[in-house]
Amino acid sequence: QLAEGGISSGAFNPAAEGRVTLSEGTHLLTTNATIGGAGEFVCSGGTVTNLALGSGTVTNRISGGTVYFDRPGGSTMPNLLITGGALNGSGGVTVSGLTLWTDGTIGSAGGVTANGLLIITNTVQRDLSGVLRNGGQAYWDAGTIRIRNGVLENLTNGVFDLTFDATTTTDGGNSRTINNAGLWRKSAGTGTANMQAPFNNNGTVEVNSGTLQLAEGGISSGAFNPASEGRVTLSGGTHVLTTNATFGG
């Protein structure tokens, strides 16, 4: 446990049963720093500016404090767990393996790009005031996402699966957007999943169960394919469905 800050340009390599914890103070990990190994690298408090690169199978966990990912061109890491605290910064981070978001804030302008498995779970409200991108397989199975000057984006190769009656909220007066270029699917939940943000669909929307409610408009050139037990409802805002948009299912 490193409890009083520091400046590091070296390697942190926790083994599978090991952990490095930055718990207090102000830490700077320079562009020469690396985080590897097979254990955990934990930020539980204080302020961390992380310019390092990740390697191996290490799991990076943010459970408290504020972490700024400011590496020019962005950082990369194998696994990222956000269980509290705040992930900020301009450089962004790309995750190749597991991205788990159970609590805390994603406020990074550079964004978090989950190219492996993204799991959003835990019955709490979490804040998105930056950018969260899914380029792999995402499951959202519990809790709400409050989008406050943020963007939730499903990329071309992404599958974003709502496995319950999910809700995005806002506290009003903030910019918020959901962009879908891949497959956005509501696979479970017999009630209503309410997207309280402009929803731009340039991919495919599937509703296999219940209702997907798009409550704040959007511009769509993609496909809407509700199944026999599904429904898409445009309930508020201004919606534009271009000549390329299709309705099927």
CSV table of C-alpha atoms in Angstrom, one decimal:
chain,number,residue,atom,x,y,z
A,1,GLN,CA,0.0,0.0,0.0
A,2,LEU,CA,1.4,3.3,-1.1
A,3,ALA,CA,-0.2,5.9,1.2
A,4,GLU,CA,1.5,9.2,0.6
A,5,GLY,CA,1.8,9.7,-3.2
A,6,GLY,CA,4.9,9.7,-5.3
A,7,ILE,CA,6.3,9.9,-8.9
A,8,SER,CA,6.9,6.6,-10.7
A,9,SER,CA,8.6,5.8,-14.0
A,10,GLY,CA,9.2,2.1,-13.4
A,11,ALA,CA,7.3,-1.2,-13.4
A,12,PHE,CA,4.5,-2.4,-11.1
A,13,ASN,CA,4.2,-6.2,-11.5
A,14,PRO,CA,1.8,-7.8,-8.9
A,15,ALA,CA,1.7,-11.5,-9.2
A,16,ALA,CA,-1.6,-13.5,-9.4
A,17,GLU,CA,-2.0,-13.4,-5.6
A,18,GLY,CA,-0.5,-9.9,-5.2
A,19,ARG,CA,-1.9,-6.4,-5.1
A,20,VAL,CA,-0.5,-2.8,-5.3
A,21,THR,CA,-2.8,-0.2,-3.7
A,22,LEU,CA,-2.5,3.6,-4.1
A,23,SER,CA,-4.6,4.7,-1.1
A,24,GLU,CA,-3.8,8.3,-0.4
A,25,GLY,CA,-1.8,11.3,-1.5
A,26,THR,CA,-1.0,12.5,-5.1
A,27,HIS,CA,0.6,9.9,-7.4
A,28,LEU,CA,2.0,10.4,-10.9
A,29,LEU,CA,2.8,7.5,-13.2
A,30,THR,CA,4.8,8.8,-16.1
A,31,THR,CA,4.7,7.6,-19.7
A,32,ASN,CA,7.6,5.3,-18.9
A,33,ALA,CA,5.8,3.5,-16.2
A,34,THR,CA,4.2,0.1,-16.8
A,35,ILE,CA,1.6,-1.9,-15.0
A,36,GLY,CA,1.9,-5.7,-15.6
A,37,GLY,CA,1.8,-9.0,-13.9
A,38,ALA,CA,-1.3,-11.1,-13.2
A,39,GLY,CA,-2.5,-9.5,-9.9
A,40,GLU,CA,-4.4,-6.3,-9.1
A,41,PHE,CA,-3.3,-2.6,-9.3
A,42,VAL,CA,-5.8,-0.7,-7.1
A,43,CYS,CA,-6.5,3.0,-6.8
A,44,SER,CA,-8.6,3.4,-3.6
A,45,GLY,CA,-8.1,7.0,-2.7
A,46,GLY,CA,-6.2,10.2,-3.3
A,47,THR,CA,-5.4,11.6,-6.8
A,48,VAL,CA,-3.7,9.5,-9.4
A,49,THR,CA,-2.5,10.8,-12.8
A,50,ASN,CA,-1.9,7.6,-14.8
A,51,LEU,CA,0.2,7.9,-18.0
A,52,ALA,CA,1.4,4.3,-17.9
A,53,LEU,CA,0.7,1.4,-20.2
A,54,GLY,CA,-0.8,-1.9,-19.0
A,55,SER,CA,0.4,-5.4,-20.0
A,56,GLY,CA,0.1,-9.0,-19.0
A,57,THR,CA,-3.3,-10.0,-17.4
A,58,VAL,CA,-3.2,-7.4,-14.6
A,59,THR,CA,-6.5,-6.1,-13.3
A,60,ASN,CA,-6.8,-2.4,-12.8
A,61,ARG,CA,-9.3,-1.5,-10.1
A,62,ILE,CA,-10.7,2.0,-9.2
A,63,SER,CA,-12.5,1.8,-5.9
A,64,GLY,CA,-12.1,5.4,-4.6
A,65,GLY,CA,-10.3,8.7,-5.2
A,66,THR,CA,-9.8,10.2,-8.6
A,67,VAL,CA,-7.8,8.7,-11.5
A,68,TYR,CA,-6.8,10.8,-14.5
A,69,PHE,CA,-5.9,8.9,-17.6
A,70,ASP,CA,-3.9,11.5,-19.5
A,71,ARG,CA,-1.5,9.6,-21.6
A,72,PRO,CA,-1.2,11.2,-25.1
A,73,GLY,CA,-2.9,8.9,-27.5
A,74,GLY,CA,-4.6,7.0,-24.7
A,75,SER,CA,-3.7,4.2,-22.4
A,76,THR,CA,-4.2,0.5,-22.8
A,77,MET,CA,-4.9,-2.2,-20.2
A,78,PRO,CA,-6.1,-5.8,-20.1
A,79,ASN,CA,-8.8,-5.5,-17.4
A,80,LEU,CA,-10.5,-2.6,-15.7
A,81,LEU,CA,-12.9,-2.7,-12.7
A,82,ILE,CA,-14.7,0.6,-11.7
A,83,THR,CA,-16.3,-0.1,-8.3
A,84,GLY,CA,-16.2,3.5,-7.0
A,85,GLY,CA,-14.3,6.8,-7.3
A,86,ALA,CA,-14.0,8.7,-10.5
A,87,LEU,CA,-12.2,7.9,-13.8
A,88,ASN,CA,-11.3,11.2,-15.5
A,89,GLY,CA,-8.7,12.6,-17.9
A,90,SER,CA,-8.3,13.6,-21.6
A,91,GLY,CA,-6.3,10.6,-22.9
A,92,GLY,CA,-8.8,7.9,-22.4
A,93,VAL,CA,-8.2,4.1,-21.9
A,94,THR,CA,-8.8,1.1,-24.1
A,95,VAL,CA,-9.5,-2.2,-22.4
A,96,SER,CA,-9.0,-5.5,-24.2
A,97,GLY,CA,-10.5,-7.9,-21.6
A,98,LEU,CA,-13.0,-7.3,-18.9
A,99,THR,CA,-14.5,-3.9,-18.1
A,100,LEU,CA,-16.7,-4.0,-15.0
A,101,TRP,CA,-18.7,-1.0,-13.9
A,102,THR,CA,-20.5,-1.4,-10.6
A,103,ASP,CA,-20.3,2.1,-9.1
A,104,GLY,CA,-18.5,5.4,-9.4
A,105,THR,CA,-18.2,8.0,-12.2
A,106,ILE,CA,-16.8,7.8,-15.7
A,107,GLY,CA,-15.9,11.4,-16.5
A,108,SER,CA,-13.1,10.9,-19.1
A,109,ALA,CA,-13.3,13.1,-22.1
A,110,GLY,CA,-11.0,10.7,-23.9
A,111,GLY,CA,-13.4,7.9,-22.9
A,112,VAL,CA,-13.3,4.3,-21.8
A,113,THR,CA,-13.4,1.9,-24.8
A,114,ALA,CA,-14.3,-1.6,-23.8
A,115,ASN,CA,-13.3,-4.0,-26.6
A,116,GLY,CA,-13.8,-7.2,-24.7
A,117,LEU,CA,-16.5,-7.9,-22.2
A,118,LEU,CA,-18.4,-5.0,-20.6
A,119,ILE,CA,-20.6,-5.7,-17.6
A,120,ILE,CA,-22.7,-3.0,-16.0
A,121,THR,CA,-24.2,-4.3,-12.8
A,122,ASN,CA,-25.2,-3.4,-9.2
A,123,THR,CA,-28.5,-1.8,-8.2
A,124,VAL,CA,-27.1,1.8,-7.8
A,125,GLN,CA,-27.1,4.9,-9.9
A,126,ARG,CA,-23.7,5.5,-11.6
A,127,ASP,CA,-22.7,8.7,-13.4
A,128,LEU,CA,-21.5,9.1,-17.0
A,129,SER,CA,-20.1,12.6,-17.6
A,130,GLY,CA,-17.5,11.4,-20.2
A,131,VAL,CA,-17.6,8.8,-22.9
A,132,LEU,CA,-18.2,5.1,-22.6
A,133,ARG,CA,-17.7,3.1,-25.8
A,134,ASN,CA,-18.5,-0.6,-26.3
A,135,GLY,CA,-16.7,-2.4,-29.1
A,136,GLY,CA,-17.3,-5.9,-27.8
A,137,GLN,CA,-20.0,-7.7,-25.9
A,138,ALA,CA,-21.8,-5.6,-23.2
A,139,TYR,CA,-24.4,-6.7,-20.7
A,140,TRP,CA,-26.3,-4.2,-18.6
A,141,ASP,CA,-28.2,-6.1,-15.9
A,142,ALA,CA,-28.9,-3.8,-13.0
A,143,GLY,CA,-29.0,-0.2,-11.8
A,144,THR,CA,-29.3,3.1,-13.7
A,145,ILE,CA,-26.9,5.3,-15.6
A,146,ARG,CA,-27.2,9.0,-15.1
A,147,ILE,CA,-25.8,10.7,-18.2
A,148,ARG,CA,-24.6,14.2,-17.4
A,149,ASN,CA,-22.7,15.8,-20.3
A,150,GLY,CA,-21.8,12.3,-21.4
A,151,VAL,CA,-22.0,9.9,-24.3
A,152,LEU,CA,-22.8,6.2,-24.3
A,153,GLU,CA,-21.7,4.7,-27.6
A,154,ASN,CA,-22.1,1.2,-29.1
A,155,LEU,CA,-19.5,0.8,-31.9
A,156,THR,CA,-19.9,-1.0,-35.2
A,157,ASN,CA,-18.8,-4.4,-33.9
A,158,GLY,CA,-20.5,-3.9,-30.5
A,159,VAL,CA,-23.4,-5.8,-29.0
A,160,PHE,CA,-25.1,-3.9,-26.2
A,161,ASP,CA,-27.5,-6.1,-24.4
A,162,LEU,CA,-30.1,-4.8,-21.9
A,163,THR,CA,-31.0,-7.9,-19.8
A,164,PHE,CA,-33.6,-6.0,-17.7
A,165,ASP,CA,-35.8,-2.9,-17.8
A,166,ALA,CA,-32.9,-0.5,-17.8
A,167,THR,CA,-33.1,3.3,-17.4
A,168,THR,CA,-30.8,6.2,-18.3
A,169,THR,CA,-31.6,9.3,-16.3
A,170,THR,CA,-30.4,12.9,-16.2
A,171,ASP,CA,-30.7,15.8,-13.8
A,172,GLY,CA,-31.8,18.2,-16.6
A,173,GLY,CA,-30.0,20.9,-18.5
A,174,ASN,CA,-27.1,18.6,-19.5
A,175,SER,CA,-25.9,17.4,-22.9
A,176,ARG,CA,-26.4,13.6,-23.2
A,177,THR,CA,-26.4,11.2,-26.2
A,178,ILE,CA,-26.7,7.5,-26.9
A,179,ASN,CA,-25.2,6.5,-30.3
A,180,ASN,CA,-25.7,3.0,-31.7
A,181,ALA,CA,-23.7,1.8,-34.7
A,182,GLY,CA,-23.8,-1.9,-33.8
A,183,LEU,CA,-26.5,-4.1,-32.3
A,184,TRP,CA,-28.5,-2.6,-29.4
A,185,ARG,CA,-30.7,-5.3,-27.9
A,186,LYS,CA,-33.3,-5.6,-25.1
A,187,SER,CA,-33.3,-9.3,-24.5
A,188,ALA,CA,-35.2,-9.5,-21.2
A,189,GLY,CA,-37.5,-7.7,-18.9
A,190,THR,CA,-41.2,-7.5,-19.6
A,191,GLY,CA,-41.6,-3.8,-18.7
A,192,THR,CA,-40.1,-0.6,-20.2
A,193,ALA,CA,-36.4,0.3,-20.6
A,194,ASN,CA,-36.5,4.1,-20.7
A,195,MET,CA,-33.6,5.9,-22.6
A,196,GLN,CA,-33.8,9.5,-21.4
A,197,ALA,CA,-31.3,10.8,-23.9
A,198,PRO,CA,-31.3,11.5,-27.6
A,199,PHE,CA,-30.8,8.1,-29.2
A,200,ASN,CA,-29.1,7.9,-32.6
A,201,ASN,CA,-29.4,4.5,-34.3
A,202,ASN,CA,-27.2,3.9,-37.3
A,203,GLY,CA,-27.0,0.1,-36.6
A,204,THR,CA,-29.7,-2.3,-35.5
A,205,VAL,CA,-32.1,-2.2,-32.6
A,206,GLU,CA,-33.7,-5.4,-31.4
A,207,VAL,CA,-36.4,-5.7,-28.7
A,208,ASN,CA,-37.0,-9.3,-27.8
A,209,SER,CA,-39.0,-8.6,-24.6
A,210,GLY,CA,-41.0,-5.7,-23.3
A,211,THR,CA,-40.6,-2.1,-24.5
A,212,LEU,CA,-37.6,0.1,-25.4
A,213,GLN,CA,-38.7,3.7,-25.0
A,214,LEU,CA,-36.7,6.4,-26.7
A,215,ALA,CA,-37.8,9.5,-24.8
A,216,GLU,CA,-35.7,12.4,-26.1
A,217,GLY,CA,-35.5,12.2,-29.9
A,218,GLY,CA,-32.6,11.3,-32.1
A,219,ILE,CA,-31.6,10.9,-35.7
A,220,SER,CA,-31.6,7.3,-37.1
A,221,SER,CA,-30.6,5.7,-40.4
A,222,GLY,CA,-30.5,2.1,-39.1
A,223,ALA,CA,-32.9,-0.7,-38.5
A,224,PHE,CA,-35.6,-1.2,-35.8
A,225,ASN,CA,-36.5,-4.8,-35.4
A,226,PRO,CA,-38.9,-5.5,-32.5
A,227,ALA,CA,-39.8,-9.2,-32.1
A,228,SER,CA,-43.3,-10.5,-31.6
A,229,GLU,CA,-43.1,-9.8,-27.8
A,230,GLY,CA,-41.2,-6.5,-28.2
A,231,ARG,CA,-42.0,-2.9,-28.8
A,232,VAL,CA,-40.1,0.3,-29.7
A,233,THR,CA,-41.8,3.5,-28.5
A,234,LEU,CA,-40.8,7.0,-29.5
A,235,SER,CA,-42.3,9.0,-26.6
A,236,GLY,CA,-40.7,12.4,-26.5
A,237,GLY,CA,-38.3,14.8,-28.2
A,238,THR,CA,-37.8,15.2,-32.0
A,239,HIS,CA,-37.0,12.1,-34.0
A,240,VAL,CA,-35.8,12.0,-37.5
A,241,LEU,CA,-35.9,8.6,-39.3
A,242,THR,CA,-34.0,9.1,-42.6
A,243,THR,CA,-34.6,7.4,-45.9
A,244,ASN,CA,-32.2,4.7,-45.0
A,245,ALA,CA,-34.0,3.7,-41.8
A,246,THR,CA,-36.0,0.5,-41.8
A,247,PHE,CA,-38.7,-1.2,-39.6
A,248,GLY,CA,-38.8,-4.9,-39.4
A,249,GLY,CA,-39.2,-7.8,-37.0
